[in-house]
């Protein structure tokens, strides 16, 4: 299979798994599931399927891609405070409703982690050569197809600064490889999502990854992951 290399740079980025609490952490690298959605967006391939119980499902007939994730340089971790508006369960907080005079009253201040000066690499392999041509046309603004939204760095209010196809990843890249059962602890380990289920979170898949100790231009075999899942044989 041929390989396409995408370099993604953003002044701010945030890649969060499903989580609750007053502190919302970010993964240090772009998860394969996020890279998968970004690539399909560039190629003009619609991910959204039917609406089930007010939730938009993800199409089941999407192409399977083999993706490798890396960081060209480590991003600085920072955080900011934000007000989150939620919906109370049952009669919780009903005494606050009258005081809000019709406005949202279930507000929680949370601290959100962000990555500063994000510089990441995505390696993509596919059996469909036309997909790479579609991505190239999409980046040049030549794709004659509607696309949903803008490319963003995790959060939809954090825009990508530069997004380029490169001939070869920089030699300073550290690639994230899956930690296998029995492996010793590795520095920088984190859990990255591979496949997302919007209707049943128990079906969302994620694996434990860690960056390679040494920087290298080409990712090792252990860095490649089929996304959103292993193709059937």
mmCIF file of C-alpha atoms in Angstrom:
data_model
loop_
_atom_site.group_PDB
_atom_site.id
_atom_site.type_symbol
_atom_site.label_atom_id
_atom_site.label_comp_id
_atom_site.label_asym_id
_atom_site.label_seq_id
_atom_site.Cartn_x
_atom_site.Cartn_y
_atom_site.Cartn_z
ATOM 1 C CA UNK A 1 0.000 0.000 0.000
ATOM 2 C CA UNK A 2 1.144 3.514 -0.754
ATOM 3 C CA UNK A 3 1.558 6.004 2.073
ATOM 4 C CA UNK A 4 0.518 9.639 2.389
ATOM 5 C CA UNK A 5 2.123 11.875 5.017
ATOM 6 C CA UNK A 6 0.148 14.794 6.471
ATOM 7 C CA UNK A 7 1.714 17.384 8.756
ATOM 8 C CA UNK A 8 -0.765 19.226 11.003
ATOM 9 C CA UNK A 9 0.208 22.414 12.833
ATOM 10 C CA UNK A 10 -2.019 24.460 15.102
ATOM 11 C CA UNK A 11 -1.377 27.197 17.694
ATOM 12 C CA UNK A 12 -3.803 25.438 20.048
ATOM 13 C CA UNK A 13 -5.199 21.903 20.063
ATOM 14 C CA UNK A 14 -7.187 19.652 22.377
ATOM 15 C CA UNK A 15 -7.923 15.952 21.946
ATOM 16 C CA UNK A 16 -10.278 14.726 24.653
ATOM 17 C CA UNK A 17 -11.818 11.344 25.226
ATOM 18 C CA UNK A 18 -15.274 11.058 26.766
ATOM 19 C CA UNK A 19 -14.818 12.315 30.315
ATOM 20 C CA UNK A 20 -16.544 14.148 33.133
ATOM 21 C CA UNK A 21 -15.326 16.068 36.150
ATOM 22 C CA UNK A 22 -13.942 19.525 36.805
ATOM 23 C CA UNK A 23 -10.666 18.846 34.948
ATOM 24 C CA UNK A 24 -10.821 17.742 31.294
ATOM 25 C CA UNK A 25 -7.454 16.384 30.126
ATOM 26 C CA UNK A 26 -6.156 16.299 26.551
ATOM 27 C CA UNK A 27 -4.184 13.536 24.869
ATOM 28 C CA UNK A 28 -0.665 14.681 23.879
ATOM 29 C CA UNK A 29 -1.188 13.420 20.307
ATOM 30 C CA UNK A 30 -4.032 13.348 17.799
ATOM 31 C CA UNK A 31 -5.991 10.080 18.233
ATOM 32 C CA UNK A 32 -6.374 7.818 15.182
ATOM 33 C CA UNK A 33 -10.154 8.395 15.271
ATOM 34 C CA UNK A 34 -9.610 12.172 14.950
ATOM 35 C CA UNK A 35 -7.118 11.705 12.117
ATOM 36 C CA UNK A 36 -9.609 9.404 10.388
ATOM 37 C CA UNK A 37 -12.338 12.054 10.479
ATOM 38 C CA UNK A 38 -9.926 14.749 9.284
ATOM 39 C CA UNK A 39 -8.824 12.690 6.289
ATOM 40 C CA UNK A 40 -12.388 11.886 5.257
ATOM 41 C CA UNK A 41 -13.327 15.559 5.576
ATOM 42 C CA UNK A 42 -10.466 16.566 3.288
ATOM 43 C CA UNK A 43 -11.540 13.908 0.777
ATOM 44 C CA UNK A 44 -15.169 15.041 0.870
ATOM 45 C CA UNK A 45 -16.427 11.713 2.241
ATOM 46 C CA UNK A 46 -19.503 12.138 4.453
ATOM 47 C CA UNK A 47 -19.230 10.317 7.791
ATOM 48 C CA UNK A 48 -22.703 11.069 9.077
ATOM 49 C CA UNK A 49 -25.337 8.374 8.776
ATOM 50 C CA UNK A 50 -28.957 8.163 9.920
ATOM 51 C CA UNK A 51 -30.253 9.799 13.086
ATOM 52 C CA UNK A 52 -31.097 7.311 15.828
ATOM 53 C CA UNK A 53 -32.839 8.553 18.986
ATOM 54 C CA UNK A 54 -31.647 12.127 18.312
ATOM 55 C CA UNK A 55 -28.042 10.986 17.813
ATOM 56 C CA UNK A 56 -26.364 11.080 14.396
ATOM 57 C CA UNK A 57 -24.812 7.696 13.728
ATOM 58 C CA UNK A 58 -21.540 7.114 11.887
ATOM 59 C CA UNK A 59 -21.873 5.330 8.564
ATOM 60 C CA UNK A 60 -20.869 1.678 8.569
ATOM 61 C CA UNK A 61 -19.596 1.661 4.972
ATOM 62 C CA UNK A 62 -16.688 4.074 5.442
ATOM 63 C CA UNK A 63 -13.257 3.108 4.083
ATOM 64 C CA UNK A 64 -10.833 1.434 6.486
ATOM 65 C CA UNK A 65 -7.515 3.250 6.743
ATOM 66 C CA UNK A 66 -4.193 2.268 8.268
ATOM 67 C CA UNK A 67 -3.024 5.241 10.307
ATOM 68 C CA UNK A 68 0.164 6.139 12.185
ATOM 69 C CA UNK A 69 0.277 9.067 14.616
ATOM 70 C CA UNK A 70 3.331 11.073 15.622
ATOM 71 C CA UNK A 71 4.467 14.398 17.045
ATOM 72 C CA UNK A 72 7.224 16.415 15.381
ATOM 73 C CA UNK A 73 7.899 18.291 18.627
ATOM 74 C CA UNK A 74 6.245 18.056 22.046
ATOM 75 C CA UNK A 75 3.470 20.590 22.584
ATOM 76 C CA UNK A 76 3.309 22.642 25.763
ATOM 77 C CA UNK A 77 0.412 21.747 28.048
ATOM 78 C CA UNK A 78 -1.708 24.576 29.383
ATOM 79 C CA UNK A 79 -5.289 24.990 30.596
ATOM 80 C CA UNK A 80 -8.181 27.409 30.724
ATOM 81 C CA UNK A 81 -11.415 27.773 32.666
ATOM 82 C CA UNK A 82 -14.765 27.459 30.955
ATOM 83 C CA UNK A 83 -18.415 27.415 31.974
ATOM 84 C CA UNK A 84 -20.270 24.273 30.932
ATOM 85 C CA UNK A 85 -24.054 24.321 30.641
ATOM 86 C CA UNK A 86 -25.696 21.014 31.488
ATOM 87 C CA UNK A 87 -29.140 19.606 32.036
ATOM 88 C CA UNK A 88 -30.022 18.448 35.562
ATOM 89 C CA UNK A 89 -31.419 14.984 36.180
ATOM 90 C CA UNK A 90 -34.918 14.899 37.607
ATOM 91 C CA UNK A 91 -35.661 17.738 40.026
ATOM 92 C CA UNK A 92 -32.012 18.496 40.811
ATOM 93 C CA UNK A 93 -31.364 22.214 41.196
ATOM 94 C CA UNK A 94 -34.996 23.221 40.750
ATOM 95 C CA UNK A 95 -34.527 25.910 43.406
ATOM 96 C CA UNK A 96 -32.110 27.652 41.033
ATOM 97 C CA UNK A 97 -34.543 27.746 38.107
ATOM 98 C CA UNK A 98 -36.633 30.671 39.337
ATOM 99 C CA UNK A 99 -33.557 32.759 40.087
ATOM 100 C CA UNK A 100 -32.278 32.272 36.530
ATOM 101 C CA UNK A 101 -35.553 33.680 35.101
ATOM 102 C CA UNK A 102 -35.728 31.234 32.206
ATOM 103 C CA UNK A 103 -32.005 31.113 31.446
ATOM 104 C CA UNK A 104 -29.858 28.018 31.828
ATOM 105 C CA UNK A 105 -29.185 27.491 35.498
ATOM 106 C CA UNK A 106 -27.140 24.286 35.685
ATOM 107 C CA UNK A 107 -23.681 25.755 35.101
ATOM 108 C CA UNK A 108 -20.394 24.205 36.190
ATOM 109 C CA UNK A 109 -16.946 25.835 35.922
ATOM 110 C CA UNK A 110 -14.382 23.356 34.582
ATOM 111 C CA UNK A 111 -10.717 23.491 33.714
ATOM 112 C CA UNK A 112 -9.843 22.322 30.198
ATOM 113 C CA UNK A 113 -6.377 21.261 29.152
ATOM 114 C CA UNK A 114 -5.043 22.486 25.798
ATOM 115 C CA UNK A 115 -1.885 21.884 23.792
ATOM 116 C CA UNK A 116 0.103 24.944 22.722
ATOM 117 C CA UNK A 117 2.091 24.924 19.449
ATOM 118 C CA UNK A 118 0.869 21.531 18.322
ATOM 119 C CA UNK A 119 2.941 19.979 15.497
ATOM 120 C CA UNK A 120 1.836 16.494 14.517
ATOM 121 C CA UNK A 121 2.259 13.916 11.768
ATOM 122 C CA UNK A 122 -0.288 11.532 10.276
ATOM 123 C CA UNK A 123 0.712 8.584 8.130
ATOM 124 C CA UNK A 124 -2.127 7.149 6.020
ATOM 125 C CA UNK A 125 -2.224 3.901 4.074
ATOM 126 C CA UNK A 126 -5.170 2.794 1.962
ATOM 127 C CA UNK A 127 -5.937 0.237 -0.712
ATOM 128 C CA UNK A 128 -7.896 2.952 -2.539
ATOM 129 C CA UNK A 129 -5.438 5.147 -4.438
ATOM 130 C CA UNK A 130 -8.240 7.521 -5.435
ATOM 131 C CA UNK A 131 -8.637 8.537 -1.783
ATOM 132 C CA UNK A 132 -5.189 10.148 -1.772
ATOM 133 C CA UNK A 133 -6.018 12.066 -4.946
ATOM 134 C CA UNK A 134 -9.243 13.303 -3.329
ATOM 135 C CA UNK A 135 -7.328 14.528 -0.257
ATOM 136 C CA UNK A 136 -4.868 16.394 -2.490
ATOM 137 C CA UNK A 137 -7.704 18.063 -4.412
ATOM 138 C CA UNK A 138 -9.453 18.924 -1.173
ATOM 139 C CA UNK A 139 -6.350 20.653 0.192
ATOM 140 C CA UNK A 140 -6.008 22.652 -3.026
ATOM 141 C CA UNK A 141 -9.680 23.655 -2.988
ATOM 142 C CA UNK A 142 -10.344 21.753 -6.199
ATOM 143 C CA UNK A 143 -12.703 19.101 -4.859
ATOM 144 C CA UNK A 144 -16.096 19.422 -6.502
ATOM 145 C CA UNK A 145 -18.094 18.090 -3.555
ATOM 146 C CA UNK A 146 -19.723 19.621 -0.462
ATOM 147 C CA UNK A 147 -17.847 19.188 2.802
ATOM 148 C CA UNK A 148 -19.075 19.446 6.348
ATOM 149 C CA UNK A 149 -17.341 21.972 8.625
ATOM 150 C CA UNK A 150 -13.731 23.110 8.783
ATOM 151 C CA UNK A 151 -10.590 21.153 9.674
ATOM 152 C CA UNK A 152 -9.900 21.791 13.344
ATOM 153 C CA UNK A 153 -7.480 20.567 15.982
ATOM 154 C CA UNK A 154 -9.727 18.489 18.198
ATOM 155 C CA UNK A 155 -12.060 21.165 19.570
ATOM 156 C CA UNK A 156 -14.207 22.868 16.932
ATOM 157 C CA UNK A 157 -13.056 26.307 18.115
ATOM 158 C CA UNK A 158 -9.339 25.489 17.679
ATOM 159 C CA UNK A 159 -8.445 25.994 14.033
ATOM 160 C CA UNK A 160 -5.586 24.333 12.154
ATOM 161 C CA UNK A 161 -2.851 26.778 11.113
ATOM 162 C CA UNK A 162 -1.100 24.641 8.490
ATOM 163 C CA UNK A 163 -2.078 21.309 6.921
ATOM 164 C CA UNK A 164 0.280 19.990 4.254
ATOM 165 C CA UNK A 165 1.126 16.782 2.435
ATOM 166 C CA UNK A 166 4.883 16.177 2.817
ATOM 167 C CA UNK A 167 7.206 13.790 1.009
ATOM 168 C CA UNK A 168 8.750 12.493 4.220
ATOM 169 C CA UNK A 169 8.133 13.157 7.931
ATOM 170 C CA UNK A 170 10.780 15.160 9.809
ATOM 171 C CA UNK A 171 13.525 13.137 11.468
ATOM 172 C CA UNK A 172 12.479 14.591 14.852
ATOM 173 C CA UNK A 173 9.114 12.765 14.797
ATOM 174 C CA UNK A 174 8.242 10.437 17.662
ATOM 175 C CA UNK A 175 5.599 7.898 16.702
ATOM 176 C CA UNK A 176 2.964 6.481 19.031
ATOM 177 C CA UNK A 177 2.979 2.683 19.165
ATOM 178 C CA UNK A 178 0.540 0.381 20.918
ATOM 179 C CA UNK A 179 1.601 -0.994 24.282
ATOM 180 C CA UNK A 180 1.200 -4.765 24.232
ATOM 181 C CA UNK A 181 0.311 -7.041 27.169
ATOM 182 C CA UNK A 182 3.443 -7.799 29.145
ATOM 183 C CA UNK A 183 5.301 -4.681 27.978
ATOM 184 C CA UNK A 184 7.071 -2.698 30.722
ATOM 185 C CA UNK A 185 5.750 0.776 31.592
ATOM 186 C CA UNK A 186 6.704 3.416 29.044
ATOM 187 C CA UNK A 187 7.073 7.144 29.516
ATOM 188 C CA UNK A 188 4.344 9.296 27.984
ATOM 189 C CA UNK A 189 1.763 6.524 27.727
ATOM 190 C CA UNK A 190 -1.812 7.591 26.981
ATOM 191 C CA UNK A 191 -5.065 6.104 25.728
ATOM 192 C CA UNK A 192 -6.094 7.102 22.199
ATOM 193 C CA UNK A 193 -9.461 6.403 20.598
ATOM 194 C CA UNK A 194 -9.513 4.396 17.386
ATOM 195 C CA UNK A 195 -13.224 3.972 16.612
ATOM 196 C CA UNK A 196 -16.148 6.046 17.923
ATOM 197 C CA UNK A 197 -19.715 4.902 18.562
ATOM 198 C CA UNK A 198 -22.066 7.825 19.116
ATOM 199 C CA UNK A 199 -25.052 5.674 20.067
ATOM 200 C CA UNK A 200 -23.312 3.229 22.432
ATOM 201 C CA UNK A 201 -20.151 4.449 24.143
ATOM 202 C CA UNK A 202 -19.313 0.911 25.270
ATOM 203 C CA UNK A 203 -18.558 0.159 21.601
ATOM 204 C CA UNK A 204 -16.014 2.967 21.325
ATOM 205 C CA UNK A 205 -12.568 1.410 20.931
ATOM 206 C CA UNK A 206 -9.298 2.771 22.278
ATOM 207 C CA UNK A 207 -5.787 1.426 22.873
ATOM 208 C CA UNK A 208 -2.896 2.331 25.121
ATOM 209 C CA UNK A 209 -0.058 4.027 23.222
ATOM 210 C CA UNK A 210 3.320 5.551 24.046
ATOM 211 C CA UNK A 211 5.797 7.561 21.936
ATOM 212 C CA UNK A 212 8.941 5.917 20.636
ATOM 213 C CA UNK A 213 12.015 6.595 22.736
ATOM 214 C CA UNK A 214 13.996 7.643 19.680
ATOM 215 C CA UNK A 215 12.878 10.093 17.001
ATOM 216 C CA UNK A 216 12.657 8.681 13.485
ATOM 217 C CA UNK A 217 11.340 9.762 10.122
ATOM 218 C CA UNK A 218 9.544 6.527 9.220
ATOM 219 C CA UNK A 219 7.217 4.970 11.831
ATOM 220 C CA UNK A 220 7.852 1.412 13.036
ATOM 221 C CA UNK A 221 5.335 -1.286 12.169
ATOM 222 C CA UNK A 222 3.868 -1.133 15.697
ATOM 223 C CA UNK A 223 2.757 2.469 15.059
ATOM 224 C CA UNK A 224 0.210 1.474 12.396
ATOM 225 C CA UNK A 225 -3.420 0.964 13.411
ATOM 226 C CA UNK A 226 -6.422 0.061 11.270
ATOM 227 C CA UNK A 227 -9.098 2.703 11.777
ATOM 228 C CA UNK A 228 -11.882 2.564 12.707
ATOM 229 C CA UNK A 229 -11.320 -1.213 13.081
ATOM 230 C CA UNK A 230 -9.459 -4.179 11.671
ATOM 231 C CA UNK A 231 -10.935 -5.015 8.251
ATOM 232 C CA UNK A 232 -12.666 -8.349 7.877
ATOM 233 C CA UNK A 233 -10.886 -11.025 5.854
#
